[in-house]
Amino acid sequence: MGDIWNLIILSPVTNVLVVLSGFLFGSFGLAIIALTIIIRFITLPLTLKQLHATRAVQTLQPKLMELQKKFGRDRARMAQEQMRLYKESGVSPAGCMVPMLVQMPIWIALFQSIVRVLAVVPEDFLNLSRHLYSSWSVVFSLVPLGSRFLWLDLAQPDRLMLLPLLVGGTMWLQQKMVTPVSADPRMQAQSRMMLWMMPLMFAFLTLQFPSGLALYWVVSNVISIFIQYRVTGWGELARKKEGRRAPVGVKQVRRVEEAPGADIVDTTAKEKGTLPPDKARFQPGKVRQRHPKKR
Amino acid sequence: MTFERRRLLTRLALPVMLVLVLVLVSCTGTGAVPRGWSGAAITGKTAFIGSMKGKLVAVDIDSRSRRFADVPFEDARPSGGFGCAPGGAVAVAIYGTPATWNGLVFVGGYNGKVYAINSETGALRWVYPRQDFVGPIVGGLTVAGDRLYFGDSDGRVHALDAATGDRMWEYRTGDKIWATPIVANETVYIGSFDKKLHALKVADGTPRWTPFQTQGAIAGSPVIEEGIIYFGSFDRFVYAVNSANGQLRWRSSVEAENWFWGQPVVKGGTVYAGSLDGHIYVLNAATGELIANFDLGSPVSPSPAALDGFIIFATEDGRIHRLDTQTNQIRPLTDLGETIHAPLAAANGVVYVHTAKDILYAIDAQSGVTLWTLSLEK
């Protein structure tokens, strides 16, 4: 088992890291960033699949709310209908897991590579010689690599605590973007818990593991945010931002305005700011249906 | 179970699984705990050796008993991540072979301290530095004149007064030093991970000549013979350099398939160098041309031991070989079946091998018979 792991995961990751650092001015930090970009590029189809699945869940929200109203009391029937809806829409529960599962072996291999390549412990460094490709002569000359990158010692946890903040912050941002609004308030509460749990947990892990691994997490999160933005925009983050910047009513009025057959009364006054803030709220009673004029 | 609940549970399972895997890797996966691989220093009838429990063990060779109670070297350390690394007093790993001089034994610790111990009683004479630490010490220590020389993993070469532990000078190289220095012609020669061989004046530690540049790190100690320094590099070549001016005499005609890790041996105009590719390369000392090449099938990381007319090599998988320097014939001597990283030591026809199971073997260099063994774990 160990041999297979070394052959398929550890040795390729180690050798690629060493070669990349050779191309990138001998910087192991830049090599980790480059490796992260390569891995995220390779797993891009999986990431996109996950994002589309998330978006599909978001678009199903109105239908889910309808189901909630219809079968809210009959939980078994509700579950059945939900599953049917997701199945019909082609949404898979496993779709969200795959990209992360694919990356887990990379994390472990990266951790093992960092310890070996940076000569943290003599036994591990001596063992590294078994994992270098004898046909790639350059790798033998390049190791051990320098462990300094910016303010970091890549073999040690960040003592300045900036990296845990970066890992936690970027992960929260990414989680916030992909977390869909649930129709079920309990689910919503659990989603909120997850939104905070993952970043806090990874920030804690950053305090325990070499900075090189945390650097991978930060870069990976930033790439995720970028891809997420390109595919679905700011997602939940945008809704929250909009909700804070402008009075809720204005945005909602605009949405209603865009809806076919709807008309708005007195929106100009709100948008010009002539109404006091407490009045600038969406008032359902002031929306009237547009009727075709009788000739 | 609703789809959303299942989705949430899936998301919850991921971090839990992640934590478990990372904790597992952190605790066991990489073996990232320094244990040490000290060789034995033979002085008269006593073998001094650093055990993997971080103790200096003094063995009376005749009676196979300890000369005095093992001297422990400990370091205070806070508990590590996830409670994997216990806190409190932690044994110091000892990699370098101890050095002896004038009733003292010197031990370099991976904690960045050098200890001078009374070789008769085991009492501590001095410790360097008294406060603070230097970089982790992996290479051995060398005594020449009344000075003690060693390198550390911060890339510094240190010269101390061997009697008092006072600092004489310090010289900084560009990277880690894991090699043992050698001293000849009022010069300290030492290889560094900065890929250079450094030559420093013993008087003040200033460079004797511009450091000799190779294409790979240098972890093995050099050897000097008739004004020529021989050493292997991570660029997979063996080099011969003029000790007076640092000029290249030759680079080996053959490139190994892995690093040269241990110290080479020079005998009768021939260089014998073991590589991690499992081969022993026999080279002409005058030209660097390959004379012979022996495949031992396992990395030759332990530095060999030279005796009259032959050299003893060990492979990492625990096999001991005897190479006849007259005929350049090699034959297996014995198989200990235990991992060996520590340099070999030899005296009076006996080879001393410290294995990764922390056992000291005394082996007859002629017959390969194990004369005695001693567990250093205690």
XYZ file of C-alpha atoms in Angstrom:
673
model
C 0.000 0.000 0.000
C 2.813 2.354 0.969
C 4.615 1.619 -2.300
C 1.511 2.383 -4.340
C 1.007 5.641 -2.433
C 4.622 6.608 -3.075
C 4.448 5.651 -6.731
C 1.167 7.338 -7.594
C 0.996 10.342 -5.278
C 4.034 11.136 -3.154
C 6.828 10.753 -5.703
C 5.095 12.737 -8.484
C 4.170 15.565 -6.104
C 7.692 15.678 -4.664
C 9.467 15.658 -8.020
C 7.139 18.196 -9.602
C 7.601 20.514 -6.620
C 11.372 20.267 -6.867
C 11.395 20.876 -10.616
C 8.976 23.792 -10.305
C 11.143 25.415 -7.676
C 14.079 25.033 -10.061
C 12.178 26.975 -12.718
C 10.888 29.533 -10.216
C 14.183 30.959 -8.974
C 14.656 28.185 -6.411
C 11.642 29.400 -4.441
C 9.729 26.596 -2.794
C 6.881 28.985 -1.976
C 6.395 29.870 -5.649
C 6.603 26.162 -6.474
C 3.734 25.438 -4.057
C 1.667 28.226 -5.623
C 2.381 26.895 -9.119
C 1.523 23.335 -8.049
C -1.746 24.562 -6.570
C -2.656 26.281 -9.819
C -1.808 23.124 -11.797
C -3.854 20.886 -9.502
C -6.810 23.251 -9.542
C -6.584 23.412 -13.330
C -6.595 19.614 -13.583
C -9.572 19.354 -11.234
C -11.394 22.241 -12.922
C -14.033 20.004 -14.573
C -14.907 18.577 -11.158
C -15.014 22.045 -9.614
C -17.305 23.303 -12.356
C -19.555 20.293 -11.883
C -19.766 21.098 -8.180
C -20.543 24.741 -8.861
C -23.256 23.896 -11.358
C -24.765 21.516 -8.832
C -24.773 24.298 -6.243
C -26.344 26.706 -8.691
C -28.960 24.112 -9.588
C -29.852 23.824 -5.897
C -30.206 27.607 -5.705
C -32.491 27.759 -8.730
C -34.698 25.089 -7.211
C -35.411 27.201 -4.129
C -38.838 28.483 -5.276
C -39.964 24.941 -6.045
C -38.593 23.734 -2.711
C -40.561 26.439 -0.935
C -43.667 25.298 -2.731
C -42.993 21.739 -1.573
C -42.449 23.029 1.935
C -45.842 24.709 1.881
C -47.495 21.685 0.363
C -45.962 18.827 2.383
C -44.412 20.691 5.315
C -46.148 18.552 7.907
C -45.604 15.215 6.206
C -41.830 14.896 6.501
C -41.589 11.530 4.770
C -43.544 12.785 1.784
C -41.580 16.027 1.810
C -38.291 14.105 1.634
C -39.625 11.915 -1.101
C -40.748 14.888 -3.166
C -37.480 16.698 -2.603
C -35.493 13.702 -3.771
C -37.694 13.404 -6.819
C -37.207 17.075 -7.591
C -33.424 16.859 -7.249
C -33.320 13.707 -9.304
C -35.366 15.286 -12.061
C -33.077 18.321 -11.983
C -29.948 16.143 -12.135
C -28.510 17.284 -8.797
C -26.299 14.744 -6.997
C -25.391 14.890 -3.287
C -21.934 13.476 -4.063
C -21.255 16.215 -6.598
C -20.118 18.626 -3.906
C -17.749 16.145 -2.266
C -15.638 15.008 -5.184
C -13.342 18.025 -5.699
C -12.467 18.090 -2.006
C -11.930 14.331 -1.856
C -9.639 14.517 -4.868
C -7.546 17.153 -3.138
C -7.134 15.306 0.158
C -4.403 12.925 -1.070
C -2.633 15.967 -2.509
C -2.707 17.656 0.903
C -1.206 14.627 2.586
C 1.425 14.189 -0.122
C 2.242 17.882 0.044
C 2.687 17.676 3.812
C 5.013 14.680 3.453
C 6.910 16.342 0.599
C 7.440 19.544 2.568
C 8.888 17.663 5.515
C 11.242 15.731 3.269
C 12.245 18.343 0.704
C 13.052 20.991 3.303
C 15.214 18.551 5.271
C 13.254 19.128 8.456
C 14.320 15.803 9.949
C 17.469 13.986 8.741
C 15.766 10.579 8.509
C 13.034 11.977 6.255
C 15.503 13.822 4.104
C 17.601 10.701 3.633
C 14.414 8.872 2.704
C 13.675 11.535 0.090
C 16.425 10.114 -2.127
C 14.201 7.082 -2.762
C 11.456 9.286 -4.181
C 13.514 11.298 -6.660
C 13.327 10.259 -10.303
C 16.793 9.134 -11.328
C 16.089 10.152 -14.939
C 15.420 13.767 -13.861
C 18.999 14.663 -13.033
C 18.083 18.229 -12.065
C 16.090 17.160 -8.991
C 19.154 15.681 -7.307
C 21.019 18.957 -7.449
C 18.123 21.165 -6.352
C 17.323 19.642 -2.975
C 17.232 20.559 -0.196
C 15.155 23.610 -1.027
C 15.169 26.863 0.890
C 12.338 27.076 3.378
C 12.002 30.891 3.445
C 9.157 32.529 1.535
C 8.035 36.072 2.291
C 7.762 36.143 6.090
C 7.253 32.384 6.322
C 9.371 29.405 7.204
C 7.485 26.903 5.054
C 8.541 24.004 7.259
C 7.021 25.584 10.381
C 3.608 26.992 11.334
C 3.309 30.766 10.891
C 4.306 32.386 14.148
C 2.923 35.764 13.066
C -0.573 34.187 12.826
C -1.252 35.915 9.499
C -1.594 32.674 7.591
C -4.325 31.230 9.862
C -6.262 34.460 9.327
C -5.774 34.255 5.567
C -6.781 30.588 5.451
C -9.848 31.182 7.633
C -10.833 34.387 5.841
C -10.563 33.055 2.296
C -12.327 29.849 3.265
C -15.196 31.782 4.883
C -15.537 33.914 1.766
C -15.590 30.900 -0.485
C -18.060 29.055 1.759
C -20.297 32.098 1.909
C -20.398 32.278 -1.861
C -21.432 28.662 -2.332
C -23.786 28.209 0.616
C -27.323 28.219 -0.779
C -30.269 29.717 1.087
C -32.384 26.898 2.384
C -36.155 26.823 2.525
C -35.960 25.040 5.863
C -34.960 27.326 8.792
C -33.261 24.444 10.609
C -31.209 23.661 7.534
C -30.419 27.340 7.288
C -29.094 27.315 10.858
C -26.960 24.266 10.154
C -25.616 25.895 7.008
C -24.655 28.915 9.086
C -22.836 26.668 11.531
C -20.917 25.001 8.703
C -20.060 28.384 7.268
C -18.085 29.174 10.421
C -16.934 25.700 11.373
C -14.860 24.947 8.280
C -12.833 28.204 8.283
C -12.216 27.970 12.025
C -11.118 24.368 11.727
C -8.729 25.087 8.873
C -7.355 28.115 10.713
C -6.664 25.803 13.650
C -4.987 23.254 11.365
C -2.811 26.040 9.991
C -1.461 26.558 13.493
C -0.448 22.903 13.622
C 0.997 22.199 10.191
C 3.879 23.565 8.121
C 3.151 26.922 6.470
C 3.744 25.344 3.060
C 0.534 23.352 3.405
C -1.389 26.414 4.576
C -0.014 28.345 1.606
C -1.587 25.691 -0.610
C -4.924 26.170 1.164
C -4.865 29.954 0.782
C -4.012 29.835 -2.924
C -6.544 27.071 -3.495
C -9.255 29.127 -1.756
C -8.437 32.216 -3.796
C -8.673 30.161 -6.994
C -12.004 28.749 -5.813
C -13.308 32.253 -5.159
C -12.182 33.351 -8.613
C -13.808 30.360 -10.368
C -16.944 30.728 -8.283
C -17.158 34.400 -9.192
C -16.740 33.658 -12.893
C -19.417 30.964 -12.835
C -22.085 32.221 -10.460
C -21.009 35.698 -9.412
C -20.733 36.630 -5.757
C -23.659 34.347 -4.864
C -24.932 34.717 -1.329
C -22.233 37.237 -0.580
C -23.709 39.636 -3.150
C -27.215 39.263 -1.743
C -25.893 40.065 1.705
C -23.905 43.026 0.428
C -26.864 44.420 -1.478
C -29.056 43.949 1.549
C -26.702 46.046 3.642
C -25.925 48.788 1.171
C -29.373 49.714 0.011
C -32.685 49.614 1.772
C -34.205 46.221 1.142
C -37.315 47.720 -0.367
C -35.488 49.478 -3.183
C -33.911 46.293 -4.470
C -37.055 44.306 -4.028
C -39.064 46.967 -5.786
C -36.627 46.791 -8.666
C -37.077 43.054 -8.823
C -40.795 43.375 -8.864
C -40.461 46.096 -11.482
C -38.551 43.736 -13.681
C -41.225 41.124 -13.347
C -43.640 41.047 -16.276
C -46.983 42.578 -15.644
C -45.952 44.439 -12.501
C -45.781 48.150 -11.890
C -44.386 50.213 -9.054
C -45.817 53.163 -7.343
C -43.608 55.951 -6.037
C -40.201 54.352 -6.676
C -38.606 57.576 -7.863
C -39.051 59.212 -4.511
C -37.263 56.316 -2.805
C -34.421 56.198 -5.285
C -33.925 59.960 -5.026
C -33.734 59.540 -1.292
C -36.601 61.898 -0.623
C -38.263 59.397 1.625
C -36.888 58.843 5.118
C -35.035 55.489 5.459
C -37.709 53.910 7.657
C -40.289 54.633 4.965
C -38.103 53.419 2.139
C -39.276 49.867 2.453
C -41.035 47.629 0.085
C -44.741 47.863 0.667
C -46.674 45.080 -1.031
C -49.877 47.060 -0.983
C -48.383 49.699 -3.261
C -47.647 47.325 -6.073
C -50.411 47.259 -8.560
C -50.961 45.111 -11.571
C -50.653 46.797 -14.920
C -53.814 46.474 -16.929
C -54.005 47.009 -20.637
C -55.705 50.312 -21.437
C -59.141 50.060 -22.886
C -59.434 51.809 -26.163
C -33.541 11.856 5.375
C -34.023 14.935 3.225
C -31.631 15.748 0.486
C -30.496 18.916 2.234
C -29.871 17.118 5.479
C -27.896 14.476 3.644
C -25.949 17.215 1.912
C -25.180 18.877 5.222
C -24.123 15.603 6.790
C -21.871 15.003 3.828
C -20.315 18.399 4.316
C -19.937 17.717 8.026
C -18.360 14.334 7.367
C -15.694 15.924 5.205
C -14.027 18.067 7.878
C -14.247 15.240 10.377
C -12.598 12.886 7.920
C -10.044 15.529 7.048
C -9.106 16.103 10.670
C -8.759 12.376 11.270
C -6.522 11.888 8.264
C -4.345 14.890 9.033
C -4.037 13.907 12.679
C -3.057 10.427 11.589
C -0.457 11.796 9.214
C 0.762 14.230 11.825
C 1.207 11.510 14.426
C 2.491 8.596 12.402
C 2.509 9.177 8.675
C 5.814 10.857 7.989
C 7.953 9.505 10.772
C 9.038 13.089 11.227
C 10.618 12.520 14.619
C 14.386 12.911 14.815
C 15.903 9.762 16.327
C 19.608 10.044 15.566
C 22.257 7.813 13.994
C 25.406 8.311 15.981
C 28.410 6.163 15.189
C 30.839 4.884 17.814
C 34.059 6.646 18.815
C 36.623 4.059 19.916
C 39.219 5.250 22.419
C 41.432 2.579 23.964
C 39.085 0.008 25.407
C 36.003 2.182 25.399
C 33.358 2.844 22.750
C 31.454 6.111 23.171
C 28.178 6.289 21.323
C 25.009 8.359 21.312
C 21.907 6.224 21.765
C 18.540 6.846 20.147
C 17.194 7.629 23.589
C 19.405 10.699 23.605
C 22.055 9.319 25.945
C 25.819 9.037 25.841
C 26.712 5.389 26.390
C 30.270 4.420 27.327
C 30.886 0.723 26.677
C 33.889 -1.180 28.017
C 34.796 -3.281 24.987
C 36.397 -6.116 26.983
C 33.668 -6.630 29.549
C 30.810 -5.321 27.344
C 29.555 -3.410 30.324
C 28.858 0.278 30.737
C 31.715 2.355 32.110
C 29.313 4.680 33.872
C 25.594 5.309 33.937
C 24.265 6.542 30.615
C 24.357 10.341 30.415
C 20.958 11.655 29.292
C 20.551 14.802 27.202
C 17.110 16.284 27.470
C 15.310 19.294 26.224
C 12.156 20.951 27.522
C 9.463 21.092 24.871
C 5.797 22.103 24.962
C 3.346 19.428 23.899
C 2.909 19.233 20.145
C -0.071 19.324 17.864
C -3.039 17.133 18.781
C -1.068 15.839 21.761
C 0.988 13.623 19.437
C 4.274 14.995 20.684
C 4.281 14.775 24.462
C 5.491 17.815 26.323
C 7.991 18.069 29.165
C 11.484 16.589 28.991
C 12.249 15.201 25.552
C 15.314 13.153 24.647
C 17.741 14.955 22.351
C 18.516 13.144 19.099
C 22.217 12.518 18.540
C 23.371 12.190 14.907
C 27.058 13.026 15.017
C 29.650 10.564 16.202
C 31.124 11.784 19.521
C 34.712 12.999 19.626
C 37.214 12.368 22.418
C 40.096 14.482 23.654
C 42.109 14.737 26.812
C 39.681 12.995 29.154
C 36.594 14.540 27.595
C 33.892 13.228 25.276
C 32.077 15.754 23.087
C 28.509 15.178 21.976
C 26.547 17.361 19.558
C 22.780 17.362 20.016
C 20.018 17.969 17.493
C 18.758 20.559 19.991
C 21.696 22.794 19.045
C 23.900 22.189 22.090
C 27.368 20.689 22.443
C 28.131 18.838 25.657
C 31.562 18.060 27.072
C 31.471 15.028 29.355
C 34.185 13.615 31.594
C 35.133 10.341 29.888
C 35.872 8.612 33.210
C 32.874 9.636 35.289
C 30.196 10.863 32.889
C 30.023 14.224 34.675
C 29.172 17.284 32.599
C 32.168 19.578 32.159
C 30.646 22.298 30.008
C 27.872 22.976 27.556
C 27.911 25.279 24.523
C 26.196 27.636 24.140
C 25.512 28.131 27.831
C 22.380 30.100 27.066
C 20.317 29.708 23.927
C 21.079 27.249 21.105
C 22.948 26.997 17.830
C 21.306 25.249 14.860
C 20.554 21.521 15.122
C 23.775 19.511 14.946
C 23.748 16.576 12.533
C 27.401 16.179 11.561
C 30.108 14.873 13.844
C 32.606 16.848 15.898
C 36.334 17.046 15.239
C 39.112 17.885 17.652
C 42.408 19.247 16.368
C 45.012 20.843 18.584
C 43.040 22.108 21.535
C 40.033 23.127 19.501
C 36.715 21.556 18.754
C 35.096 22.107 15.329
C 31.587 21.376 14.138
C 28.904 22.657 11.789
C 25.205 23.246 12.461
C 21.970 23.268 10.493
C 21.925 27.067 10.468
C 24.974 26.835 8.223
C 27.575 27.950 10.758
C 30.993 26.437 11.380
C 32.012 26.752 15.030
C 35.444 26.610 16.632
C 35.525 26.217 20.423
C 38.187 25.939 23.050
C 37.935 22.203 23.753
C 38.890 22.607 27.415
C 36.445 25.352 28.343
C 33.812 25.495 25.607
C 34.594 29.139 24.923
C 33.864 30.308 21.414
C 36.947 31.002 19.292
C 35.306 31.903 16.018
C 32.294 31.280 13.863
C 31.870 31.240 10.092
C 28.589 31.319 8.222
C 28.037 29.312 5.036
C 25.013 29.635 2.770
C 22.984 26.660 3.967
C 22.757 23.746 6.398
C 25.866 21.837 7.408
C 25.427 18.119 8.063
C 28.997 17.066 7.336
C 31.802 16.443 9.796
C 34.741 18.822 9.335
C 38.286 17.596 8.788
C 41.390 19.526 9.799
C 44.736 19.463 8.006
C 47.461 21.982 7.208
C 46.017 24.555 9.627
C 42.787 24.486 7.650
C 39.258 23.285 8.415
C 37.561 21.671 5.400
C 33.809 21.226 5.472
C 31.021 20.738 2.943
C 27.692 22.561 3.142
C 24.221 22.289 1.629
C 25.095 25.543 -0.152
C 26.852 23.185 -2.634
C 30.301 24.420 -1.676
C 33.362 22.980 -0.025
C 34.718 25.548 2.413
C 38.333 25.849 3.557
C 38.783 27.968 6.706
C 41.931 28.979 8.540
C 42.031 27.390 11.997
C 43.421 30.615 13.448
C 40.464 32.878 12.764
C 37.957 31.049 10.582
C 38.527 33.206 7.521
C 38.399 31.445 4.131
C 41.718 30.025 2.934
C 40.475 30.071 -0.653
C 37.271 30.790 -2.531
C 34.828 28.005 -1.663
C 34.816 25.249 -4.258
C 31.457 25.125 -6.022
C 29.695 21.904 -7.067
C 26.210 21.489 -8.531
C 24.741 19.725 -5.496
C 24.612 19.879 -1.713
C 27.442 18.242 0.205
C 26.344 16.102 3.146
C 29.304 13.721 3.317
C 32.535 14.511 5.056
C 35.583 15.011 2.870
C 38.761 12.976 3.180
C 42.253 14.338 2.562
C 45.143 12.342 1.170
C 48.471 13.684 -0.072
C 47.221 17.233 -0.443
C 44.051 16.282 -2.301
C 40.551 16.507 -0.808
C 38.039 13.917 -1.996
C 34.311 14.191 -1.434
C 30.989 13.256 -3.006
C 28.114 15.604 -3.819
C 24.362 15.484 -4.369
C 25.049 16.245 -8.029
C 26.073 12.562 -8.117
C 29.763 13.125 -8.815
C 32.892 12.589 -6.741
C 35.357 15.469 -6.693
C 39.078 15.787 -6.092
C 40.233 19.283 -5.133
C 43.681 20.631 -4.395
C 43.742 21.363 -0.653
C 46.210 24.249 -1.028
C 44.288 26.401 -3.504
C 40.839 24.874 -3.990
C 41.444 24.081 -7.659
C 39.628 21.129 -9.205
C 41.855 18.130 -9.930
C 39.107 16.020 -11.395
C 35.454 15.213 -11.333
C 34.588 11.516 -11.493
C 34.136 10.164 -14.993
C 30.975 8.383 -13.945
C 27.747 9.897 -12.657
C 25.936 7.890 -9.987
C 22.173 7.434 -10.051
C 21.699 8.984 -6.623
C 23.456 11.133 -4.031
C 26.825 10.497 -2.482
C 25.975 10.650 1.207
C 28.779 9.124 3.289
C 32.484 9.786 3.494
C 34.682 8.174 0.823
C 37.824 6.187 1.617
C 41.160 6.637 -0.172
C 43.602 3.747 -0.157
C 46.574 2.898 -2.340
C 45.807 5.455 -5.021
C 42.144 4.454 -5.216
C 38.984 6.205 -4.068
C 36.065 4.123 -2.762
C 32.763 5.968 -2.569
C 29.366 4.518 -1.648
C 26.230 6.055 -3.155
C 22.543 5.974 -2.289
C 21.986 4.240 -5.624
C 23.353 1.113 -3.909
C 26.705 1.103 -5.708
C 30.274 1.426 -4.552
C 32.297 3.378 -7.090
C 35.990 2.557 -7.244
C 37.888 5.422 -8.865
C 41.466 6.143 -9.789
C 42.604 8.754 -7.225
C 44.839 10.472 -9.782
C 42.356 10.787 -12.646
C 38.832 10.041 -11.380
C 38.432 7.248 -13.949
C 36.168 4.392 -12.949
C 38.048 1.223 -12.027
C 35.186 -0.892 -10.742
C 31.576 -0.608 -9.682
C 29.858 -2.901 -7.182
C 26.087 -3.113 -6.909
C 25.080 -3.885 -3.312
C 21.354 -3.523 -3.996
C 20.567 -1.086 -1.173
C 21.607 2.515 -0.457
C 25.099 2.861 0.947
C 24.388 5.693 3.371
C 26.637 4.695 6.315
C 30.204 5.910 6.000
C 32.538 2.924 5.643
C 35.318 1.851 8.020
C 38.858 1.244 6.786
C 41.111 -1.448 8.182
C 44.463 -2.815 7.006
C 43.972 -4.122 3.495
C 40.218 -3.838 3.327
C 37.230 -1.587 3.779
C 33.941 -2.489 5.432
C 30.791 -1.148 3.798
C 27.245 -1.392 5.156
C 24.012 -0.951 3.270
C 20.848 0.579 4.655
C 19.095 -2.800 4.702
C 21.634 -4.139 7.200
C 24.106 -6.098 5.077
C 27.825 -5.795 5.767
C 30.396 -6.231 2.977
C 34.149 -6.486 2.962
C 36.069 -4.986 0.062
C 39.668 -6.128 -0.392
C 41.709 -3.106 -1.495
C 44.513 -5.275 -2.933
C 42.321 -7.186 -5.347
C 39.253 -4.927 -5.456
C 37.107 -7.939 -4.712
C 34.046 -7.611 -2.515
C 32.273 -10.264 -0.484
C 29.328 -10.252 1.897
C 30.336 -10.519 5.522
C 27.043 -10.755 7.366
C 23.426 -9.660 7.272
C 22.150 -7.978 10.442
C 18.636 -7.582 9.052
C 18.301 -4.147 10.635
C 18.407 -0.677 9.118
C 21.776 1.028 9.336
C 22.365 4.772 8.897
C 25.171 5.322 11.401
C 28.808 5.536 10.260
C 30.805 2.366 10.907
C 33.740 2.310 13.301
C 36.598 -0.174 13.387
C 39.479 -0.978 15.716
C 41.694 -4.028 16.203
C 39.965 -6.095 13.556
C 36.487 -5.467 14.953
C 33.748 -3.432 13.259
C 31.199 -1.590 15.404
C 27.763 -1.055 13.908
C 24.946 0.943 15.484
C 21.607 -0.112 13.999
C 18.263 1.714 13.891
C 17.002 -0.680 16.573
C 19.523 0.985 18.853
C 21.733 -2.075 19.134
C 25.520 -1.934 19.011
C 27.051 -4.871 17.149
C 30.694 -5.905 17.385
C 31.580 -7.943 14.292
C 34.775 -9.758 13.443
C 36.040 -8.040 10.285
C 37.621 -11.250 8.962
C 34.908 -13.806 9.493
C 31.806 -11.658 9.841
C 30.912 -13.394 13.090
C 29.006 -11.251 15.569
C 31.223 -11.152 18.642
C 28.692 -9.462 20.878
C 25.727 -7.146 20.873
C 24.569 -4.562 23.324
C 21.202 -2.874 23.510
C 21.619 0.861 23.992
C 17.974 1.286 24.993
C 17.804 1.522 28.738
